[in-house]
Tab-separated table of C-alpha atoms in Angstrom:
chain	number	residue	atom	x	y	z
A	241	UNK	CA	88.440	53.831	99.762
A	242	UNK	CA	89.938	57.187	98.968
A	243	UNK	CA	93.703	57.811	99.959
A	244	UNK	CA	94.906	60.903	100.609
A	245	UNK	CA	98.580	60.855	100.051
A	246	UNK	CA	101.935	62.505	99.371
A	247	UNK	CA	104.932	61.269	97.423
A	248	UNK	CA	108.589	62.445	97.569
A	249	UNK	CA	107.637	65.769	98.932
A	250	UNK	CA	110.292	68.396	99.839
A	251	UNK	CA	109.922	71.501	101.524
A	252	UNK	CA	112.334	74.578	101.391
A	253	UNK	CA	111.319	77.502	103.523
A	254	UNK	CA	113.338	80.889	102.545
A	255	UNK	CA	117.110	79.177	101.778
A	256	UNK	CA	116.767	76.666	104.376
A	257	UNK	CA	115.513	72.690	103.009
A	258	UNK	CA	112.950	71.653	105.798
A	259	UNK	CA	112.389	68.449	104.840
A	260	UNK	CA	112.923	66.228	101.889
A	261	UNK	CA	111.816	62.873	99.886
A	262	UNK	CA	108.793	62.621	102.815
A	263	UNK	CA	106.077	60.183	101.649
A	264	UNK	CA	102.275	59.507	103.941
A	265	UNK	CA	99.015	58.096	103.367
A	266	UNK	CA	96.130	58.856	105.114
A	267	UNK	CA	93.089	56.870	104.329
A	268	UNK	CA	89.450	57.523	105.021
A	269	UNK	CA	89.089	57.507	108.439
A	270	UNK	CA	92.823	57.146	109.518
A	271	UNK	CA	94.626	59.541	111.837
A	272	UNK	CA	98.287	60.516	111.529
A	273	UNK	CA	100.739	61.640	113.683
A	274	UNK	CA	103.445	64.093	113.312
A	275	UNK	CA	106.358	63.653	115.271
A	276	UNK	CA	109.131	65.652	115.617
A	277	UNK	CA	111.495	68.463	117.567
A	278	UNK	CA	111.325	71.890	117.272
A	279	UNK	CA	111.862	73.083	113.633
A	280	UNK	CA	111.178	69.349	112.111
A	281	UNK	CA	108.868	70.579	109.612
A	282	UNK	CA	105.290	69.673	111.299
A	283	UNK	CA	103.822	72.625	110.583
A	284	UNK	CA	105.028	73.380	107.169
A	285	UNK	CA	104.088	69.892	106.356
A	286	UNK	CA	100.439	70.376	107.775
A	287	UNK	CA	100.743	74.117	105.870
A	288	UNK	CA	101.730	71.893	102.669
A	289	UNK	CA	98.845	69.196	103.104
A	290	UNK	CA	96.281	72.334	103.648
A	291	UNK	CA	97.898	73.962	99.986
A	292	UNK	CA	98.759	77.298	101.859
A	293	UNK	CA	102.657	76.185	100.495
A	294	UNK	CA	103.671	74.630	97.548
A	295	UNK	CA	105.901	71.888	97.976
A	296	UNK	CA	109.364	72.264	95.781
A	297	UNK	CA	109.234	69.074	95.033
A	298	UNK	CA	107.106	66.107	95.017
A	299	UNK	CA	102.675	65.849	94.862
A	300	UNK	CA	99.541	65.664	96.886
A	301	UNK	CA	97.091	63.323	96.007
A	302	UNK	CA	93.520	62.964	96.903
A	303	UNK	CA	91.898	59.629	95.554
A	304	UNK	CA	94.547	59.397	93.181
A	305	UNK	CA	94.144	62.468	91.338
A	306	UNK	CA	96.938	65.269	92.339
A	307	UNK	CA	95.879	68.048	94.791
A	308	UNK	CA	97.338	70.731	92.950
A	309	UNK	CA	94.802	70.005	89.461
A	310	UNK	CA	92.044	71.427	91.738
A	311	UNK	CA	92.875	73.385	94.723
A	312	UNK	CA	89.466	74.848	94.871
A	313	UNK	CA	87.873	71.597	95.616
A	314	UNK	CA	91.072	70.545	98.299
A	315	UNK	CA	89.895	73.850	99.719
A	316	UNK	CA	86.375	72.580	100.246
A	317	UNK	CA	87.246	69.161	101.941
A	318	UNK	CA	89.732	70.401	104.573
A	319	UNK	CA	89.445	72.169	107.720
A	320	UNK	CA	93.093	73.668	109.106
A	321	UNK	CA	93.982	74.490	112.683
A	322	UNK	CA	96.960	76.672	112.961
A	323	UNK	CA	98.900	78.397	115.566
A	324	UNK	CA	96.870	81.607	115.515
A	325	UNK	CA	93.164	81.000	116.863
A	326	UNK	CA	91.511	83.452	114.390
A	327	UNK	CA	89.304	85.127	116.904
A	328	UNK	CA	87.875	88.060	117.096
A	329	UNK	CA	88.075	89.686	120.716
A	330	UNK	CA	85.639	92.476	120.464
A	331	UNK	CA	82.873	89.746	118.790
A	332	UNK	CA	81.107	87.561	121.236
A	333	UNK	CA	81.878	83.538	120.838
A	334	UNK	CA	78.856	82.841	119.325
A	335	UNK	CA	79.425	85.823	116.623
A	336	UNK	CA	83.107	84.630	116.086
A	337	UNK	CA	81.685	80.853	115.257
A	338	UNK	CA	78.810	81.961	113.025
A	339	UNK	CA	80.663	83.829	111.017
A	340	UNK	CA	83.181	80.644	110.331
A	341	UNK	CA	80.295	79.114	109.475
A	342	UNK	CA	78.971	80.994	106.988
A	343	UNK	CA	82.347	82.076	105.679
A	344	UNK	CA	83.427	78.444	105.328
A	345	UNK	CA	80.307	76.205	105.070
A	346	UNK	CA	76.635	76.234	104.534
A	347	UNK	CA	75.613	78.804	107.059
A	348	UNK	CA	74.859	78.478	110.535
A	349	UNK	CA	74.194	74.646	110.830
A	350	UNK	CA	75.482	73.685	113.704
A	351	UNK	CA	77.051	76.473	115.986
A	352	UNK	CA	75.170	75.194	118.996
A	353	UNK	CA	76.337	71.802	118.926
A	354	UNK	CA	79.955	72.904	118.300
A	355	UNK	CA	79.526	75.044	121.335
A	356	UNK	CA	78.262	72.301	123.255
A	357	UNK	CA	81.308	69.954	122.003
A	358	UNK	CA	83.792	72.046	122.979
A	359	UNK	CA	82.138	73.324	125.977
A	360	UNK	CA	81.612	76.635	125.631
A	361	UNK	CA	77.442	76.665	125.220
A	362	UNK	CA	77.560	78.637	128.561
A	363	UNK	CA	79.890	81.459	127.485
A	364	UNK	CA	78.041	82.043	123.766
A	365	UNK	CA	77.209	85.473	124.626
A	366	UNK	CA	80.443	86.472	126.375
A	367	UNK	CA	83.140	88.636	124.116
A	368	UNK	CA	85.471	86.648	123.496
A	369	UNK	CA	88.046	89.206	124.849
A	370	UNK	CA	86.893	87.971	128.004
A	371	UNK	CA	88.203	84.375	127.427
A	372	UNK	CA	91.692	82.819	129.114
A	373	UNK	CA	93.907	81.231	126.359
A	374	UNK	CA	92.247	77.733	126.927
A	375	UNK	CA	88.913	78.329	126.071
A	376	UNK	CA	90.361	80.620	123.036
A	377	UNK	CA	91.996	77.664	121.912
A	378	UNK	CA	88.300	75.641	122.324
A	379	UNK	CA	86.624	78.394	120.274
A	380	UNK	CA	89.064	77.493	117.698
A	381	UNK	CA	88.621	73.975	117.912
A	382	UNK	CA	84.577	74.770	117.818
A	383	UNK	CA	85.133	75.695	113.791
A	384	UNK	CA	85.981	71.843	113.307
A	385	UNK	CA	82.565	71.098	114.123
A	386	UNK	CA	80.397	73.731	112.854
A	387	UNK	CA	80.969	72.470	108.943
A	388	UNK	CA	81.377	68.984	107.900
A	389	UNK	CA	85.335	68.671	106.540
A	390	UNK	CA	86.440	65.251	105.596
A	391	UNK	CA	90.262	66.251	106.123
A	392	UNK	CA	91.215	67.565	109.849
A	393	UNK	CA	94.676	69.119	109.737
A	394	UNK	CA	95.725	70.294	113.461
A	395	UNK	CA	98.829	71.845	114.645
A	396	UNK	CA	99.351	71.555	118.451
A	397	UNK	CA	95.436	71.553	119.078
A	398	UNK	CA	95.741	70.748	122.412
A	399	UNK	CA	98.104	74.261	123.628
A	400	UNK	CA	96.313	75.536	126.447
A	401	UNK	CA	93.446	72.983	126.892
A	402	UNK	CA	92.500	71.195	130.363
A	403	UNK	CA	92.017	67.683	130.924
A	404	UNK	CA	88.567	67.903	130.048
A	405	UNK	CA	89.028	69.763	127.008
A	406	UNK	CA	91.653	67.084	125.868
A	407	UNK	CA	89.005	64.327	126.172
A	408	UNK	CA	86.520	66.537	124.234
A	409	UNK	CA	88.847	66.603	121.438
A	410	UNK	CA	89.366	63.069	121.652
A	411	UNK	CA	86.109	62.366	121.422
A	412	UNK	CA	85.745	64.703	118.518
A	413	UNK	CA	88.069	63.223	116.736
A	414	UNK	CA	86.969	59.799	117.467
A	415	UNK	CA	83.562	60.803	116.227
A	416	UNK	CA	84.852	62.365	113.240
A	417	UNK	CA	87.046	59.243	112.207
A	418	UNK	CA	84.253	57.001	112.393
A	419	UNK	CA	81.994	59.397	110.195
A	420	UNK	CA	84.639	58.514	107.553
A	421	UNK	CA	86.843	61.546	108.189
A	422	UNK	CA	90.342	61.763	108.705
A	423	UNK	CA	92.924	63.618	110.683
A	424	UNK	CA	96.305	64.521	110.846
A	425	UNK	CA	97.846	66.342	113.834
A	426	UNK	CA	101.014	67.459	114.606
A	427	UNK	CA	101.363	67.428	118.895
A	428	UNK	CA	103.450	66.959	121.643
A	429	UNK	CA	100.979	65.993	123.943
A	430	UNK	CA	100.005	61.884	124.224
A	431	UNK	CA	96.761	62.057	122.878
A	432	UNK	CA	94.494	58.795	122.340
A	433	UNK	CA	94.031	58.235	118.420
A	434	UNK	CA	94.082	54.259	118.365
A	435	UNK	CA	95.854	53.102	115.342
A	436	UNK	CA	97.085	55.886	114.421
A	437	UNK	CA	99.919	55.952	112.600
A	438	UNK	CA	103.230	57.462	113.038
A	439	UNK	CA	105.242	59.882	111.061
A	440	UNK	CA	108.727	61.160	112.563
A	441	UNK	CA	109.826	63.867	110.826
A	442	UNK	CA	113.656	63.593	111.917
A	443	UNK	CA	113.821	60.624	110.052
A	444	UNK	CA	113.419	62.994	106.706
A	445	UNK	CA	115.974	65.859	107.596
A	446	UNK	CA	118.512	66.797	105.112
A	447	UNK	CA	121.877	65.668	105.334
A	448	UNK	CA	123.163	68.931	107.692
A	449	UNK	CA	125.604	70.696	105.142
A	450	UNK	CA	122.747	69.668	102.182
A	451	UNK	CA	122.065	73.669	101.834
A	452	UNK	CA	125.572	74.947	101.215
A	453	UNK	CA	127.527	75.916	98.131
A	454	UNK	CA	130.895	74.624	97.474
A	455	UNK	CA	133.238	77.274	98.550
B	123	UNK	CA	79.423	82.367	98.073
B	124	UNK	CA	78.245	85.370	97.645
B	125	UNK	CA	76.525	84.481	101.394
B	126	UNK	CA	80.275	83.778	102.511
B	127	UNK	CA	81.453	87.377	100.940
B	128	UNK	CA	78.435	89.319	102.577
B	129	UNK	CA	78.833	87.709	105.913
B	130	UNK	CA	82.695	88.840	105.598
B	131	UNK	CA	81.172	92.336	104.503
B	132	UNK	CA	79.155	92.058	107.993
B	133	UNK	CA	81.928	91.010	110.048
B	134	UNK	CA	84.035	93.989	109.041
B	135	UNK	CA	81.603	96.221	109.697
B	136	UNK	CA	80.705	94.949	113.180
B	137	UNK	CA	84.037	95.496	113.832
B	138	UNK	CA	84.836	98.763	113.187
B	139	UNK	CA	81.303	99.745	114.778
B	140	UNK	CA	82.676	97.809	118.032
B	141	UNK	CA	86.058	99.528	117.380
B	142	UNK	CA	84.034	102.916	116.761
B	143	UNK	CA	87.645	105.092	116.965
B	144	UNK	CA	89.236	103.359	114.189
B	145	UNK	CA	86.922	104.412	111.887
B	146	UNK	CA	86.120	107.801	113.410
B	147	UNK	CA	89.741	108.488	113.000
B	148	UNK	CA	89.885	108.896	109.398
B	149	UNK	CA	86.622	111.458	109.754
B	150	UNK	CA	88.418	113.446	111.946
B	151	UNK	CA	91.641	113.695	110.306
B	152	UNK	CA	89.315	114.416	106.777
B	153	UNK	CA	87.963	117.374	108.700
B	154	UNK	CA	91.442	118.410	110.573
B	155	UNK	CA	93.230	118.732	108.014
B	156	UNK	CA	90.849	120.661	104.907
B	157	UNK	CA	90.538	123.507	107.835
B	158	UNK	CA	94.042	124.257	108.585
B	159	UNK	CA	94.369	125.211	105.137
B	160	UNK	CA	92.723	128.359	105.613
B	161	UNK	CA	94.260	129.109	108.261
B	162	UNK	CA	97.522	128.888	106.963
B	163	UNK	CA	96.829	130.279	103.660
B	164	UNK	CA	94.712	132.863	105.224
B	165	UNK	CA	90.808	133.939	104.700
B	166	UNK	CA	90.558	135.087	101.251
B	167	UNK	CA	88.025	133.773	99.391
B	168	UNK	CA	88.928	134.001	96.455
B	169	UNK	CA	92.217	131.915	96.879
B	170	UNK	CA	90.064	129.332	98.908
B	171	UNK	CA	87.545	128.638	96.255
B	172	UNK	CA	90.592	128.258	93.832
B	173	UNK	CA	92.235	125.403	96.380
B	174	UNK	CA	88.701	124.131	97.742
B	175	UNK	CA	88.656	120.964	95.183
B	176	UNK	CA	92.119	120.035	95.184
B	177	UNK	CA	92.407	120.507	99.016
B	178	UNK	CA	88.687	118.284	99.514
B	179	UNK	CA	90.057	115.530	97.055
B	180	UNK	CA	93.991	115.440	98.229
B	181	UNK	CA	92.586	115.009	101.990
B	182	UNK	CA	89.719	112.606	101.443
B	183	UNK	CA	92.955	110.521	99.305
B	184	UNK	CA	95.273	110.757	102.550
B	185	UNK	CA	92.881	110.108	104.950
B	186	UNK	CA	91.748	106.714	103.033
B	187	UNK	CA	95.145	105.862	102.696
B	188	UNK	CA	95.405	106.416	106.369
B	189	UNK	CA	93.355	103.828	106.917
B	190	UNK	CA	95.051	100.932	104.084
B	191	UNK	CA	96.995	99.351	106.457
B	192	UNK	CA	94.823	97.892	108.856
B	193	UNK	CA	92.633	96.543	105.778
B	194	UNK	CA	93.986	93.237	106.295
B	195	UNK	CA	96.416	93.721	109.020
B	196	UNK	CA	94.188	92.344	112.099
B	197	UNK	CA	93.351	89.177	110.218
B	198	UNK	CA	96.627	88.541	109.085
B	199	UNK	CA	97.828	88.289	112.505
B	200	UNK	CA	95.166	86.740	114.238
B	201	UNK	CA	95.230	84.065	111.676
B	202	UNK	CA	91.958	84.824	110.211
B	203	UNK	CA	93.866	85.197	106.690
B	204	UNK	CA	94.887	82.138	106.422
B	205	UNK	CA	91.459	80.671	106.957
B	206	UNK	CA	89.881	83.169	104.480
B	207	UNK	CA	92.312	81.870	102.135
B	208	UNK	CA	91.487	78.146	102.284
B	209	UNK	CA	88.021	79.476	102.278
B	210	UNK	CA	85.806	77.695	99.585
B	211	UNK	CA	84.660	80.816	98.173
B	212	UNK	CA	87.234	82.742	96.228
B	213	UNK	CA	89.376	85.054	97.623
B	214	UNK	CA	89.254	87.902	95.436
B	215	UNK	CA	85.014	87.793	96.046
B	216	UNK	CA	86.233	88.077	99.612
B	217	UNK	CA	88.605	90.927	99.148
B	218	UNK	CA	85.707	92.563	97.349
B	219	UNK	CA	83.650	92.297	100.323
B	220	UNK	CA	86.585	93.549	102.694
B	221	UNK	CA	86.741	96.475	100.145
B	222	UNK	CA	82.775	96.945	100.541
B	223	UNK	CA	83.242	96.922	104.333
B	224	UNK	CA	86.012	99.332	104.152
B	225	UNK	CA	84.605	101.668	101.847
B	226	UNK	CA	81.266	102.255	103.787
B	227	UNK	CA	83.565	102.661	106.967
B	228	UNK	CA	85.966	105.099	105.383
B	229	UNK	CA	84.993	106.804	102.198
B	230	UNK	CA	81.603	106.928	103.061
B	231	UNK	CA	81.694	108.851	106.283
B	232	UNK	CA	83.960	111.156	104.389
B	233	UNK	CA	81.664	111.987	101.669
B	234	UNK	CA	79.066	112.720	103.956
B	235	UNK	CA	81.870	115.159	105.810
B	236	UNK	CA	82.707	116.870	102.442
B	237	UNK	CA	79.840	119.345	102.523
B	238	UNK	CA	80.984	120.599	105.457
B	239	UNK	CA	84.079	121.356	104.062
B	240	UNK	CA	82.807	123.002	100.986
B	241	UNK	CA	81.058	125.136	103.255
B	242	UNK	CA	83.961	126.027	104.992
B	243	UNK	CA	85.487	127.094	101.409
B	244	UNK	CA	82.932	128.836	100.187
B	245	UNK	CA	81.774	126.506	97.917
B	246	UNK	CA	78.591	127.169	95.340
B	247	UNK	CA	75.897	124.911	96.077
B	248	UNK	CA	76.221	123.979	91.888
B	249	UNK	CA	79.671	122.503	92.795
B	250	UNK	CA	77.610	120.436	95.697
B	251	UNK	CA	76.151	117.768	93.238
B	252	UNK	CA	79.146	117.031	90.758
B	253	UNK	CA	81.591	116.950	94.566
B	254	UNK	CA	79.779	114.493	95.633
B	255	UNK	CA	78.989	112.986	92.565
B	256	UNK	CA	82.843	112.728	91.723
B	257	UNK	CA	83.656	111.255	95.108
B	258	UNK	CA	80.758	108.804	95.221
B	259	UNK	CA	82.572	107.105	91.751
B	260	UNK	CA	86.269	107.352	92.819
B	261	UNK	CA	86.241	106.905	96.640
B	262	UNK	CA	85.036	103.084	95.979
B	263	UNK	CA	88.053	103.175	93.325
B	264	UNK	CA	90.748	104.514	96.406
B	265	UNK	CA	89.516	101.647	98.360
B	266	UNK	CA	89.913	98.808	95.479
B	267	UNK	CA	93.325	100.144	94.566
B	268	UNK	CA	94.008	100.521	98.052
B	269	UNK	CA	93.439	96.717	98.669
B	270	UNK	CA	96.761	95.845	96.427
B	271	UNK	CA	99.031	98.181	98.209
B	272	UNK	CA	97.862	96.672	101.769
B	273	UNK	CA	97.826	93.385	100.844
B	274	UNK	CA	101.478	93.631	98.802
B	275	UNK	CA	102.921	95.584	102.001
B	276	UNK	CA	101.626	92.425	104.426
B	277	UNK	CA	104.177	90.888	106.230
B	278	UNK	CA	106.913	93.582	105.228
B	279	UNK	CA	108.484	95.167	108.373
B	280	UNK	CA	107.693	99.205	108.054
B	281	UNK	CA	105.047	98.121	105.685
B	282	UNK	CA	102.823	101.166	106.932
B	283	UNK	CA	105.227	103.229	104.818
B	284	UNK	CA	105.508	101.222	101.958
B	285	UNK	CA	101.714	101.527	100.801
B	286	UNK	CA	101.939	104.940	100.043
B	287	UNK	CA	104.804	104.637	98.116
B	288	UNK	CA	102.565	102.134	96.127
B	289	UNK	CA	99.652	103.322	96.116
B	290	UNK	CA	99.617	107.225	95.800
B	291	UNK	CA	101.155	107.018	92.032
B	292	UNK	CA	97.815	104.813	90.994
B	293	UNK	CA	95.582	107.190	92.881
B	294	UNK	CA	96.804	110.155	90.502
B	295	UNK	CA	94.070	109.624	88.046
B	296	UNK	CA	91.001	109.406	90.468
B	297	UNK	CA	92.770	112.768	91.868
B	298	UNK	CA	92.912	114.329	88.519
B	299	UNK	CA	89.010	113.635	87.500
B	300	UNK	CA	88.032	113.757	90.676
B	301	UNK	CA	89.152	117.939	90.884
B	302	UNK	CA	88.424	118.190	87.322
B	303	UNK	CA	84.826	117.856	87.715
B	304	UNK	CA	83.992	119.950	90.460
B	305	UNK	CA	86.697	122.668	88.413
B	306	UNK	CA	84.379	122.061	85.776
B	307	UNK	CA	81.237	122.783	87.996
B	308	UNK	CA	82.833	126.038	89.158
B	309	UNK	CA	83.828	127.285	85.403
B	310	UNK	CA	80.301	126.623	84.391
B	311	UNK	CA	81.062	123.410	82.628
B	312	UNK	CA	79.551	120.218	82.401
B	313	UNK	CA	80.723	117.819	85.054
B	314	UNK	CA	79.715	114.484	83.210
B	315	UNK	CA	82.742	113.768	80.777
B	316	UNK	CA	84.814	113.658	84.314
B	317	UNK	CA	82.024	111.785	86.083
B	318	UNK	CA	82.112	109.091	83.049
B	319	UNK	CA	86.412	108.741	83.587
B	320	UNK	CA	86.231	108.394	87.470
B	321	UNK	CA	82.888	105.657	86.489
B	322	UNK	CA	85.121	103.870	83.891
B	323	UNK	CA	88.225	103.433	86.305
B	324	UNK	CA	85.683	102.143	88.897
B	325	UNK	CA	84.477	99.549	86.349
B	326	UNK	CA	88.181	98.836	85.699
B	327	UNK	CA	89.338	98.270	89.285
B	328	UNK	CA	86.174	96.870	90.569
B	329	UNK	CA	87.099	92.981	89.237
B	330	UNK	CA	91.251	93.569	88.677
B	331	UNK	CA	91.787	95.245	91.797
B	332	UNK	CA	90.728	92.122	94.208
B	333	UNK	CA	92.225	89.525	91.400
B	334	UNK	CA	95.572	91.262	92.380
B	335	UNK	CA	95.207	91.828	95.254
B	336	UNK	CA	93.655	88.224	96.332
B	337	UNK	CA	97.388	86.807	94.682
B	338	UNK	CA	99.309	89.330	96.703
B	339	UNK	CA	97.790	87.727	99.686
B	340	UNK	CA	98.158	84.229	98.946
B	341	UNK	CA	101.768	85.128	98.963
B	342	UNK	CA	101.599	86.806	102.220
B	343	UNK	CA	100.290	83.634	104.076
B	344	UNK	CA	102.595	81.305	102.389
């Protein structure tokens, strides 16, 4: 079964250390949960995991062989959800989705069924200028499912979404564990991932003076 | 890949055809600009044939450069950068396609403005062919080089005023040919030894200019 893991990592954003000596495992078809305040590190750790920062110190592994040998392929297997829903407003949804799945996948495979996942198969034709923040945040969500990505990394997916749309994800993500993929998701909202495990990021802070100089 | 970099290509220019006075802006200010020269240098045509192919080139250069810093501004802060990053296909194929996109939105619609402005000048029709000629090999170039400045400037406040700071020195050659070969046109000379220069710096920036520019984004989404 292939792990994908991280040893010792530390994280230093500008001067400030955001994290250090954090170790996880995620294995095929295992969830993870960030947890965390404000300013823990959840998002530069799920930034770190998707290789758009370098740790300072410390490796990702996939299956045993480090992350960093073959970014390219790391690339392929991952599918990141950040803060920013990367739409376009003056394309329609439909037009914003097929182009993330050509752009990140093997073409158009399977735009209608992400629309229909996320709920949004009724508003394929609107612009998506036209869309409240909720259903924004679905159109995101709908890139998940057009291409096949073994490694789900989500920050705060759930910002916006209804009670509905929560149980869509959760069923998504249920779906997409038992297919053998895995997730990890950084959120302040109680979402159902059984066994899931937990990772607190307080529990990693530096030591509060750890950044200053000796006077 | 290459399916990934052409849909990109697509995207873009759905964009700026949805977003028709982005694009139309850089036209217009093309046009604008070449005819208040004459009428603040005043009608004389002699003096306005002299200035016609510095005055065509140094406003086709401003008005692409006009248009650098939304290259990659919109995705970078709708998040769309990021993704293109951890795109499988490689980035710098991707700013290539960006650069496509923006070429046939900026410097295209320019050339096909130029004649006008050689009118407006005076121009010979002989200088018609190695004009457009000229600009058909470097405007691609402007674009390329253009893709380092606006991706290096991403992220930095006031960046809008950085880029041509960085860019203009590395546009001097393109300007140089570029004027050279329509002088040469006028003078009687062949064009083709200034054709082959602004052809050869096109070959050069066509693969460095998105390797470069590729890294200075990486940095930018870090």
């Amino acid at each position: 079964m292939t792990l994908f893991e991280g040893r010792d990592l530390d994280c230093v954003r500008g001067e400030r250390q955001v994290f250090a000596g954090l170790s996880f495992a995620v294995p095929s078809g295992g969830a993870l949960v960030l947890h965390g305040p404000n300013g823990s590190g959840k998002s530069s750790l799920l930034r770190l995991m998707a290789g758009l920062l370098k740790p300072s110190r410390g490796h990702l592994a996939w299956d045993g062989r480090a992350v960093a040998d073959d970014p390219d392929a790391h690339r392929a297997r991952l599918q990141y959800l950040g803060h920013l829903d990367a739409v376009k407003s003056v394309l329609s949804v439909a037009e914003n989705l097929d182009f993330w799945a050509s752009a990140q996948g093997d073409g158009a495979a399977g735009v209608a069924a992400a629309l229909e996942r996320t709920g949004l198969a009724g508003l394929a034709e609107v612009p998506a200028r036209m869309l409240s923040a909720g259903q924004r945040r679905r159109l995101a969500l709908a890139r998940l499912f057009v291409n096949r990505a073994d490694l789900w990394l989500l920050d705060e997916p759930t910002v916006g979404l209804d009670e509905d749309s929560i149980g869509r994800l959760q069923a998504g993500l249920a779906d997409h564990r038992r297919a053998g993929g895995r997730v990890v998701v950084a959120t302040h909202t109680a979402l159902d991932l059984p066994k899931a495990e937990r990772l607190d990021l307080s529990a990693y802070q530096p030591p509060e003076d750890a950044g200053l100089e000796p006077w | 890949m290459v399916g990934a970099a052409l849909s990109l290509a697509g995207r873009d220019l759905r964009l700026a055809l949805r977003q028709r006075s982005d694009a139309g802006t850089v036209v217009l200010f093309f046009v604008l600009v070449a005819s208040l020269f004459p009428l603040a240098i005043g009608p004389a045509p002699n003096v306005l044939l002299r200035i016609a192919p510095g005055v065509i080139w140094v406003t086709a250069l401003l008005a692409v450069l006009l248009s650098l810093e939304r290259l990659f501004l919109a995705d970078f802060e709708d998040g769309s950068l990021e993704l293109l990053t951890l795109a499988p296909t490689p980035l710098s194929l991707l700013v290539l396609a960006k650069c496509l996109a923006h070429w046939l939105t900026t410097g295209l619609p320019v050339i096909l403005a130029a004649p006008v402005i050689a009118v407006l000048y005076g121009l010979e029709a002989d200088a018609f062919a190695p004009l457009i000629g000229a600009m058909l090999l470097g405007s691609p170039s402007l674009s390329l080089i253009g893709a380092i400045g606006a991706a290096l400037t991403l992220g930095a406040r006031r960046g809008g005023v950085l880029v041509p700071l960085l860019v203009l020195p590395l546009y001097v050659p393109v300007l140089i040919f570029g004027v050279l070969a329509v002088d040469a046109a006028l003078a009687g000379l062949p064009a083709r030894p200034h054709l082959l220069l602004l052809g050869a710096l096109l070959l050069a920036a066509l693969p460095l200019a998105p390797i470069a520019a590729a890294a200075a984004l990486r940095q930018a989404v870090e």
